[in-house]
Coordinates of C-alpha atoms in Angstrom, one line a residue:
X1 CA 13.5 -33.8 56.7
X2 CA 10.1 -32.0 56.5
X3 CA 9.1 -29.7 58.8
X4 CA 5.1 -30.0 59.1
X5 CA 3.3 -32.7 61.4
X6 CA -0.3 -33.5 61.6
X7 CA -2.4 -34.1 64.9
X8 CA -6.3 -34.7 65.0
X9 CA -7.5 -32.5 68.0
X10 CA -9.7 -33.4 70.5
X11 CA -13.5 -34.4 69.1
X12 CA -16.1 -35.3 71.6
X13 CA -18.4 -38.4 70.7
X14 CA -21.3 -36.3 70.0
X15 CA -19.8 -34.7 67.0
X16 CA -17.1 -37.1 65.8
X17 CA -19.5 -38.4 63.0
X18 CA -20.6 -35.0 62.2
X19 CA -17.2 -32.8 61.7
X20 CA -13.6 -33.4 62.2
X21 CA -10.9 -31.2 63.2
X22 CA -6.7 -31.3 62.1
X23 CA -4.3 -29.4 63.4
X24 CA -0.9 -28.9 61.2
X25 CA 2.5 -27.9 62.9
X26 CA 4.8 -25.8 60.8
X27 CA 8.6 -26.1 61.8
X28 CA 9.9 -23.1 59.5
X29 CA 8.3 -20.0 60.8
X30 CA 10.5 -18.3 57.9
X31 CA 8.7 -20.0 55.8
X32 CA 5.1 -19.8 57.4
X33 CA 4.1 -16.1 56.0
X34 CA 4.5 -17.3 52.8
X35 CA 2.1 -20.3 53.0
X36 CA -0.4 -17.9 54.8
X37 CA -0.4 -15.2 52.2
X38 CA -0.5 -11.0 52.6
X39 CA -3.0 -10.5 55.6
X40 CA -3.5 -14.6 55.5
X41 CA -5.1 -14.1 51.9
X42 CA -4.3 -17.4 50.9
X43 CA -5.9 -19.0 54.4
X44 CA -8.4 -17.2 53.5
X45 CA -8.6 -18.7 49.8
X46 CA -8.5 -22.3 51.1
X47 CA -11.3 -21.5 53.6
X48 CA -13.6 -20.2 50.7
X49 CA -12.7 -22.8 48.4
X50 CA -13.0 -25.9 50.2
X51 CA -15.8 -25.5 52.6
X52 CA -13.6 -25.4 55.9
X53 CA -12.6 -23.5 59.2
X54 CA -9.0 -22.6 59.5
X55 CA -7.1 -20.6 61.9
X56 CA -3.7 -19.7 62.9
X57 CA -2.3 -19.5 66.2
X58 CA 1.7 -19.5 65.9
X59 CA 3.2 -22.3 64.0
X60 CA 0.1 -24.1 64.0
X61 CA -3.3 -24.0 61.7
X62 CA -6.0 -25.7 62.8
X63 CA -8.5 -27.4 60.3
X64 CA -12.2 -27.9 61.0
X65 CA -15.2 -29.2 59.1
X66 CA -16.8 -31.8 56.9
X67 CA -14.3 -34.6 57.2
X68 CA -13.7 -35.1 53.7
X69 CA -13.0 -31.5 53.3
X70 CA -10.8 -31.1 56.0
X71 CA -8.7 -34.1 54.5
X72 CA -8.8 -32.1 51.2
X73 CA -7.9 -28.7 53.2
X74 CA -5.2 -30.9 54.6
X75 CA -3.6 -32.4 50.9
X76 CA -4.0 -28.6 49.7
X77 CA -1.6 -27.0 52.4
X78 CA 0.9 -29.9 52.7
X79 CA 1.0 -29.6 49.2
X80 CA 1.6 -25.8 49.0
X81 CA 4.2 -26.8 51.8
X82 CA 6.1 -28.7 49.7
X83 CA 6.2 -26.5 47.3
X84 CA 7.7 -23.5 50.2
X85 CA 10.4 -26.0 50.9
X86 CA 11.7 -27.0 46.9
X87 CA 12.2 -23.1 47.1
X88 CA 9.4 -22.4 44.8
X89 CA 7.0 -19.3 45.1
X90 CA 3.2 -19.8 45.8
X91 CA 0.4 -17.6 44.4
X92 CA -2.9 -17.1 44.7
X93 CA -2.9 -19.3 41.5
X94 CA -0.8 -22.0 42.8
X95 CA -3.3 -22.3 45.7
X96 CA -6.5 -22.4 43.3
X97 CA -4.6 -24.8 41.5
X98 CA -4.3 -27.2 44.9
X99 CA -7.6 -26.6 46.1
X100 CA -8.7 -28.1 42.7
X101 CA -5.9 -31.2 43.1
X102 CA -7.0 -31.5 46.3
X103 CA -11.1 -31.5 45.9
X104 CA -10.0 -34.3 43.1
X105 CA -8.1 -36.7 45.5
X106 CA -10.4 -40.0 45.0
X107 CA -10.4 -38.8 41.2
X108 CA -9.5 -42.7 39.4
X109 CA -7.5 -41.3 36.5
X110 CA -4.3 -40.8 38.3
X111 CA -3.5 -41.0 41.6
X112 CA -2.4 -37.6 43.5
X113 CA 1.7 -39.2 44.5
X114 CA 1.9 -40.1 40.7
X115 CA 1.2 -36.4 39.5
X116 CA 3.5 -36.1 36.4
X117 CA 5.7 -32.6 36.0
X118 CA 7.3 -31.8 32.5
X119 CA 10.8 -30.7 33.5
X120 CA 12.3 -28.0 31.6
X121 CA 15.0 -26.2 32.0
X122 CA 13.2 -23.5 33.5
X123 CA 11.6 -25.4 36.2
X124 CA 9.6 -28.2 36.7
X125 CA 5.5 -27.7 35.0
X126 CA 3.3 -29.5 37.2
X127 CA -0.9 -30.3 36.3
X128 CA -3.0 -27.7 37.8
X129 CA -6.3 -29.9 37.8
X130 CA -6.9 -33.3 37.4
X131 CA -7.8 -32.9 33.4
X132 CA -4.4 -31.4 33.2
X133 CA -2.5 -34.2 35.0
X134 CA -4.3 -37.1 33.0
X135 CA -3.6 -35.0 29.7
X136 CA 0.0 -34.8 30.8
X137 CA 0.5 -38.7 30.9
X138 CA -0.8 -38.9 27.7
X139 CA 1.7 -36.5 26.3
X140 CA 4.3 -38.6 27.8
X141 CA 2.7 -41.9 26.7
X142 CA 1.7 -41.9 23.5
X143 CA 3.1 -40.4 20.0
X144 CA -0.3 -38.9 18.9
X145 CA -2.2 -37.0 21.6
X146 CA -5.7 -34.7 20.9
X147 CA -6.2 -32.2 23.3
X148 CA -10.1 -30.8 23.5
X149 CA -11.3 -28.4 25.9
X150 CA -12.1 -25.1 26.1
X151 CA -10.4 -21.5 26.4
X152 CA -7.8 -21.6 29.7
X153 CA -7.1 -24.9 30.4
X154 CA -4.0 -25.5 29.4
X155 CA -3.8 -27.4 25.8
X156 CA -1.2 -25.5 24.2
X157 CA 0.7 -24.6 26.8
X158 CA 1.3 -28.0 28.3
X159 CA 1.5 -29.3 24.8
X160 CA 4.6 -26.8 24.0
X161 CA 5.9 -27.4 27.6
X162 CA 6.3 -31.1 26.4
X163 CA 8.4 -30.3 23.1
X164 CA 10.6 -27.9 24.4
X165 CA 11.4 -30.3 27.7
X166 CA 11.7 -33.0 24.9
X167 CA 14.2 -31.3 22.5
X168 CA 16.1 -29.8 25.4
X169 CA 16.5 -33.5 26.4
X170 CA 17.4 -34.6 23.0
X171 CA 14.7 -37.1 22.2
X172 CA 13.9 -34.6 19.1
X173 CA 15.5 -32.6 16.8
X174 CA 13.2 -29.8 16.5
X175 CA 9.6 -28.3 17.3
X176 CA 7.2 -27.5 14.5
X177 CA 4.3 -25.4 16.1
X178 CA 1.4 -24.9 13.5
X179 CA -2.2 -23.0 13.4
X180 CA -4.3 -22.3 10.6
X181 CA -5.0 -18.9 10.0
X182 CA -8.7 -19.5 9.1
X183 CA -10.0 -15.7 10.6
X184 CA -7.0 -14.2 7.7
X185 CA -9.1 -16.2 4.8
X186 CA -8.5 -14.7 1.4
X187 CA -7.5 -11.4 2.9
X188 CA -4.4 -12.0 4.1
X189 CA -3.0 -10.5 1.0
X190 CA -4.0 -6.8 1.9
X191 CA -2.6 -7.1 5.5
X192 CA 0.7 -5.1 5.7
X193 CA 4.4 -6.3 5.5
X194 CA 6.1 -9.5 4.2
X195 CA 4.8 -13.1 5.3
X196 CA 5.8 -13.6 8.5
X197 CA 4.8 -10.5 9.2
X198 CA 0.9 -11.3 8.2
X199 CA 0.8 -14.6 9.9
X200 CA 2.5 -14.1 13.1
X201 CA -0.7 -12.1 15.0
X202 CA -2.4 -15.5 14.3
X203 CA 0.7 -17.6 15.8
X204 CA 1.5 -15.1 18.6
X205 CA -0.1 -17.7 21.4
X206 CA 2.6 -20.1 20.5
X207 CA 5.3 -17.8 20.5
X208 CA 4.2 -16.8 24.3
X209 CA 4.1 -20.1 25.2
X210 CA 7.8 -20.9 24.1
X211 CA 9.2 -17.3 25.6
X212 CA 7.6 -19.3 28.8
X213 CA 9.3 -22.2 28.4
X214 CA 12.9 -20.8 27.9
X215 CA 15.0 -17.7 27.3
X216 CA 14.0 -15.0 25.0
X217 CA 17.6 -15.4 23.0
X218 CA 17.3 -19.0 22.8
X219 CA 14.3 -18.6 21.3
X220 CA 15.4 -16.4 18.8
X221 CA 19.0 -18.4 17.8
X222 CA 16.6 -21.9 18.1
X223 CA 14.4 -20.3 15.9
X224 CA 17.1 -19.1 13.5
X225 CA 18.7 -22.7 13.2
X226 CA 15.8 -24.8 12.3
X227 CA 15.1 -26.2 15.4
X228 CA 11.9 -24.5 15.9
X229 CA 9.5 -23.5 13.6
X230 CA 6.6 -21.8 13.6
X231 CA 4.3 -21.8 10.4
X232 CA 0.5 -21.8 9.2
X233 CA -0.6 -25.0 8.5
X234 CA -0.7 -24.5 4.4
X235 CA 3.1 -24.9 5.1
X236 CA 3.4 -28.3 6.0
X237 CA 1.3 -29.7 2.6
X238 CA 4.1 -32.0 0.9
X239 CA 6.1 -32.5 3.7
X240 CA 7.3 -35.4 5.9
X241 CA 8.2 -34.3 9.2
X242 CA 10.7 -36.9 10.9
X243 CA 11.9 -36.5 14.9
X244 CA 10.0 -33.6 15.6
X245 CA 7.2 -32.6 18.0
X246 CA 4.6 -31.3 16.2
X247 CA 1.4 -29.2 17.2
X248 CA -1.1 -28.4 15.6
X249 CA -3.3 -25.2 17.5
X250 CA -6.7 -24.4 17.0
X251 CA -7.5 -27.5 14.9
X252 CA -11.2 -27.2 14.9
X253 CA -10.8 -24.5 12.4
X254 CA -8.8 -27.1 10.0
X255 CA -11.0 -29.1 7.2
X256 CA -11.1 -32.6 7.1
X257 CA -8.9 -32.4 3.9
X258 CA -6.4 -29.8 6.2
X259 CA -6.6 -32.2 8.9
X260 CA -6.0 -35.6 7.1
X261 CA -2.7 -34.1 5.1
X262 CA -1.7 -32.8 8.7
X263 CA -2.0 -36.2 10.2
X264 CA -0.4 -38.1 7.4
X265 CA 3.1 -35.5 7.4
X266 CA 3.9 -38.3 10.4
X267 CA 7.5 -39.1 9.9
X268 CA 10.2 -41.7 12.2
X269 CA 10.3 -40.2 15.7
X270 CA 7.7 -37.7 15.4
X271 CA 5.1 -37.1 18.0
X272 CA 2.3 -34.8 17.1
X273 CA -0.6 -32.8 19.7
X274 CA -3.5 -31.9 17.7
X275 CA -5.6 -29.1 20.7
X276 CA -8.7 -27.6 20.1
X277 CA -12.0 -26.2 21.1
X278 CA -14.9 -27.5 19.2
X279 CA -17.8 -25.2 20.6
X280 CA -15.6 -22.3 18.7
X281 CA -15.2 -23.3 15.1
X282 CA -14.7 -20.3 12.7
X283 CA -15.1 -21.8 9.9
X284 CA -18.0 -20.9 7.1
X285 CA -21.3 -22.5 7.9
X286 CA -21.7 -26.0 7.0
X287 CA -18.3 -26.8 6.7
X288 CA -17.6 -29.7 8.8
X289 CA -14.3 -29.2 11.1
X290 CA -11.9 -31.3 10.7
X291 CA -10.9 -32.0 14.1
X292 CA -14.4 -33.2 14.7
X293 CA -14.0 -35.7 12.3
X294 CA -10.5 -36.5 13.0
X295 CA -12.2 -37.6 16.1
X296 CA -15.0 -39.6 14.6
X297 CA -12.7 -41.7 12.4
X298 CA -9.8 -42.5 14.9
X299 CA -10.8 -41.9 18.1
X300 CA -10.0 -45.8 19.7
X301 CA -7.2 -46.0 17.0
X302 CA -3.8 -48.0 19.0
X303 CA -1.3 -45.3 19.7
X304 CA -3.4 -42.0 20.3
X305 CA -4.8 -40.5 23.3
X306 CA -7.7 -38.4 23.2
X307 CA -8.0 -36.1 26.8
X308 CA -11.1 -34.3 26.9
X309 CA -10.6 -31.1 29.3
X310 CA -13.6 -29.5 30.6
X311 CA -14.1 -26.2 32.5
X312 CA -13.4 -28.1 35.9
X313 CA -9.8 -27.3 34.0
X314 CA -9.6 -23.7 33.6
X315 CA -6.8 -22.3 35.3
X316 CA -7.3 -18.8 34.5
X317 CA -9.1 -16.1 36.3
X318 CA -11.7 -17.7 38.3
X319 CA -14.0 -15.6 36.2
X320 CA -13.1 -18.2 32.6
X321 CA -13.8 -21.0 33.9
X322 CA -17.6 -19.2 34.8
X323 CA -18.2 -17.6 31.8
X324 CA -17.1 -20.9 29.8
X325 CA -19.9 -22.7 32.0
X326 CA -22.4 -19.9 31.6
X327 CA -22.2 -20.5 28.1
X328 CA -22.2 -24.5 28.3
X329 CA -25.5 -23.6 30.3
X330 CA -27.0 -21.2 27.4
X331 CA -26.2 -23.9 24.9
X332 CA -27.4 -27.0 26.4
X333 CA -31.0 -24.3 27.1
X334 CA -31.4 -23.5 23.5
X335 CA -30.5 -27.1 22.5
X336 CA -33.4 -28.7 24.8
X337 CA -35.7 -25.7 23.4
X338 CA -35.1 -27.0 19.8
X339 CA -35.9 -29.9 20.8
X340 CA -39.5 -29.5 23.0
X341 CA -40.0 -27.4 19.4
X342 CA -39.5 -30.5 17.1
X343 CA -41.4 -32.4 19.8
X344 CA -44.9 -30.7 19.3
X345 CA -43.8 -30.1 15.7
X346 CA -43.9 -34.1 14.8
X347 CA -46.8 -34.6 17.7
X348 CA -48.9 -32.0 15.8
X349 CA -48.1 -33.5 12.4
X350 CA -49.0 -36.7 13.5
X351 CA -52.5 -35.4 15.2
X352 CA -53.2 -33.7 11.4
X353 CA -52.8 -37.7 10.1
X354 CA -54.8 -39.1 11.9
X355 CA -57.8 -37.0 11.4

C-alpha cells in the first residue's frame, strides 16, 4: 500500500478560478529526505521548473499555483514517489526527467499510466520525455524503427537498451551495432594499430551504451562469442543478417547507396534502428545523405516507424537541449534571410522586365 495521500486545501471563492492549492501527505518520513533532495534541492527544482509554490512543513508539501501546473507539480512528485518506494534512487536528472513527463500529461501520443520501460537485467529503462516514450513503443512495435533527433536525446541509447533487453530475453540471437566511420575517410590507413584498433574511437558511443546496459565481463565474453558485434558499416556489404537486432548509428553520414545495402541485409527475425541527426551530416558537400533519402522513399512504408525527437527531448545537461535550440534559432534566421535575399532578387529582376 502506498504511503502518499492528496487533499486540496482550503481556497476562498475569490481565488478558486484564479490558483489552486494541493497538499501531499508523505507516510515514510525515511523516505521523505530523499524525495526533497540535499537542502530541498530537488523542491526547489520542481518549483523552478514548473511554475509553482511548494513548501514543506513535516510529512506534508503543500502545492500552490496555476491549476494546471499544480496538477503537473502533483504527477511530477507522485511520480518521483513511486520511484522512492520500488527502491530506486532519484537525481536531479530523474526529477528533470518528471517535470518534463509531467508538463506533457495531456500529450495525445501515449498516455502517462501506459509509459513503456525496456527491462533489462540491470533495471528497468523508462522514457524521460514524451519523444522518448512514443519512440520506445515504436521499438517494441514495429521491426524497422528510424530514430531522428538531435545530440542527447536518447536514440542510441534507448535503441541499444532494446537489443540487449531483447537478446537477454531470447527473442534474438545476437546484436549487430554499426556506424560508418565517414570523419576516418581515406585516412584510416595512417591511424595506428590493427583494425579494430582504428575503428573503435568511431564506435566508442556504442560500446558505452552496452557497458550501460550490462556487466563489463559479459560484454567482453558476449562479444567474444558472436553474440554481439560491433563493426563499421563497410562490414555488413554481402551479408544477410537473420534474428539479430541491428543498429545502424549516425546514419546521416551513410550514402544513399550505404544506406540502401544496409536496409536490404534484412534477414528472418531481424529488427533493425536506423538513428540520426540530419542538421549534422559530415559528409562532402553535395553529397546527399542517405538517411535523408531513406526517409523520402519509405517514410509511410507498412512496418516502419519513423519517431522524430526534438530538443523538448534532450535529457542531458540542461545546457544541450539550449544550445541545440540556439542553433535551431540561428538556422531558421539565416534560412529566412536567404530568402527576403531571393525575394528582392526576383522582384528586382522582374522591375528590370518590365521597363
Amino acid at each position: 500500500m502506498s504511503d502518499l495521500a492528496a487533499t486540496p486545501a482550503d481556497r476562498s471563492p475569490i481565488d478558486r478560478n484564479a490558483a489552486k492549492a494541493v497538499t501531499l501527505s508523505f507516510g515514510d518520513n525515511a523516505l521523505l529526505p530523499l524525495l526533497l533532495g540535499d537542502h530541498d534541492r530537488h523542491l526547489v527544482r520542481l518549483e523552478q521548473g514548473l511554475g509553482v509554490r511548494l513548501s514543506c512543513r513535516g510529512n506534508r508539501v503543500a502545492i500552490s499555483g496555476d491549476p494546471i501546473r499544480v496538477d503537473a507539480a502533483q504527477m511530477a512528485l507522485t511520480g518521483l514517489w513511486r520511484r522512492l518506494e520500488r527502491g530506486e534512487a532519484v537525481s536531479s536528472s530523474d526529477v528533470d526527467a518528471a517535470i518534463r513527463m509531467s508538463e506533457a500529461a495531456d500529450d495525445p501520443r501515449l498516455p502517462l499510466p501506459d509509459l513503456p520501460a525496456i527491462r533489462t537485467r540491470r533495471g528497468a529503462v523508462s522514457p524521460r520525455s514524451p519523444g522518448q516514450a512514443e519512440y520506445m513503443e515504436m521499438l517494441a512495435r514495429h521491426e524497422m524503427v528510424f530514430g531522428l533527433g538531435p545530440a542527447g536525446t536518447g536514440k542510441t541509447y534507448l535503441a541499444v537498451a532494446q537489443a540487449v533487453a531483447m537478446l537477454q530475453a531470447g527473442k534474438v540471437d545476437r546484436i549487430i551495432l554499426s556506424r560508418p566511420a565517414v570523419e576516418a575517410g581515406e585516412r584510416l590507413g595512417f591511424l595506428p594499430g590493427d583494425l579494430k584498433e582504428k575503428v573503435d574511437p568511431y564506435l566508442r558511443p556504442l560500446y558505452d551504451a552496452l557497458n550501460d546496459m550490462m556487466p563489463g565481463e559479459q560484454v567482453v565474453r558476449r562479444m567474444g562469442t558472436g553474440e554481439i558485434e560491433v563493426a563499421p558499416l563497410a562490414f555488413m556489404r554481402g551479408r544477410t543478417l537473420s534474428h539479430a537486432f541491428v543498429i545502424l548509428d549516425e546514419a546521416q553520414n551513410t550514402t544513399p547507396v550505404q544506406m540502401k545495402m544496409f536496409l536490404t541485409r534484412m534477414g528472418e527475425g531481424t529488427r533493425m534502428v536506423i538513428t540520426g541527426d540530419l542538421t549534422q551530416v559530415d559528409l562532402p558537400t553535395g553529397t546527399r545523405s542517405g538517411l535523408r533519402d531513406a526517409l523520402d522513399t519509405l517514410e509511410g512504408v507498412a512496418g516502419i516507424g519513423v519517431c522524430r525527437l526534438s530538443n523538448r527531448d534532450v535529457v542531458r545537461h540542461p545546457l544541450v537541449a539550449r544550445i541545440v535550440e540556439a542553433y535551431d534559432q540561428r538556422a531558421v534566421a539565416e534560412r529566412d534571410t536567404r530568402d527576403a535575399r531571393r525575394s528582392r532578387a526576383v522582384a528586382a529582376g522582374e522591375m528590370v522586365a518590365g521597363k
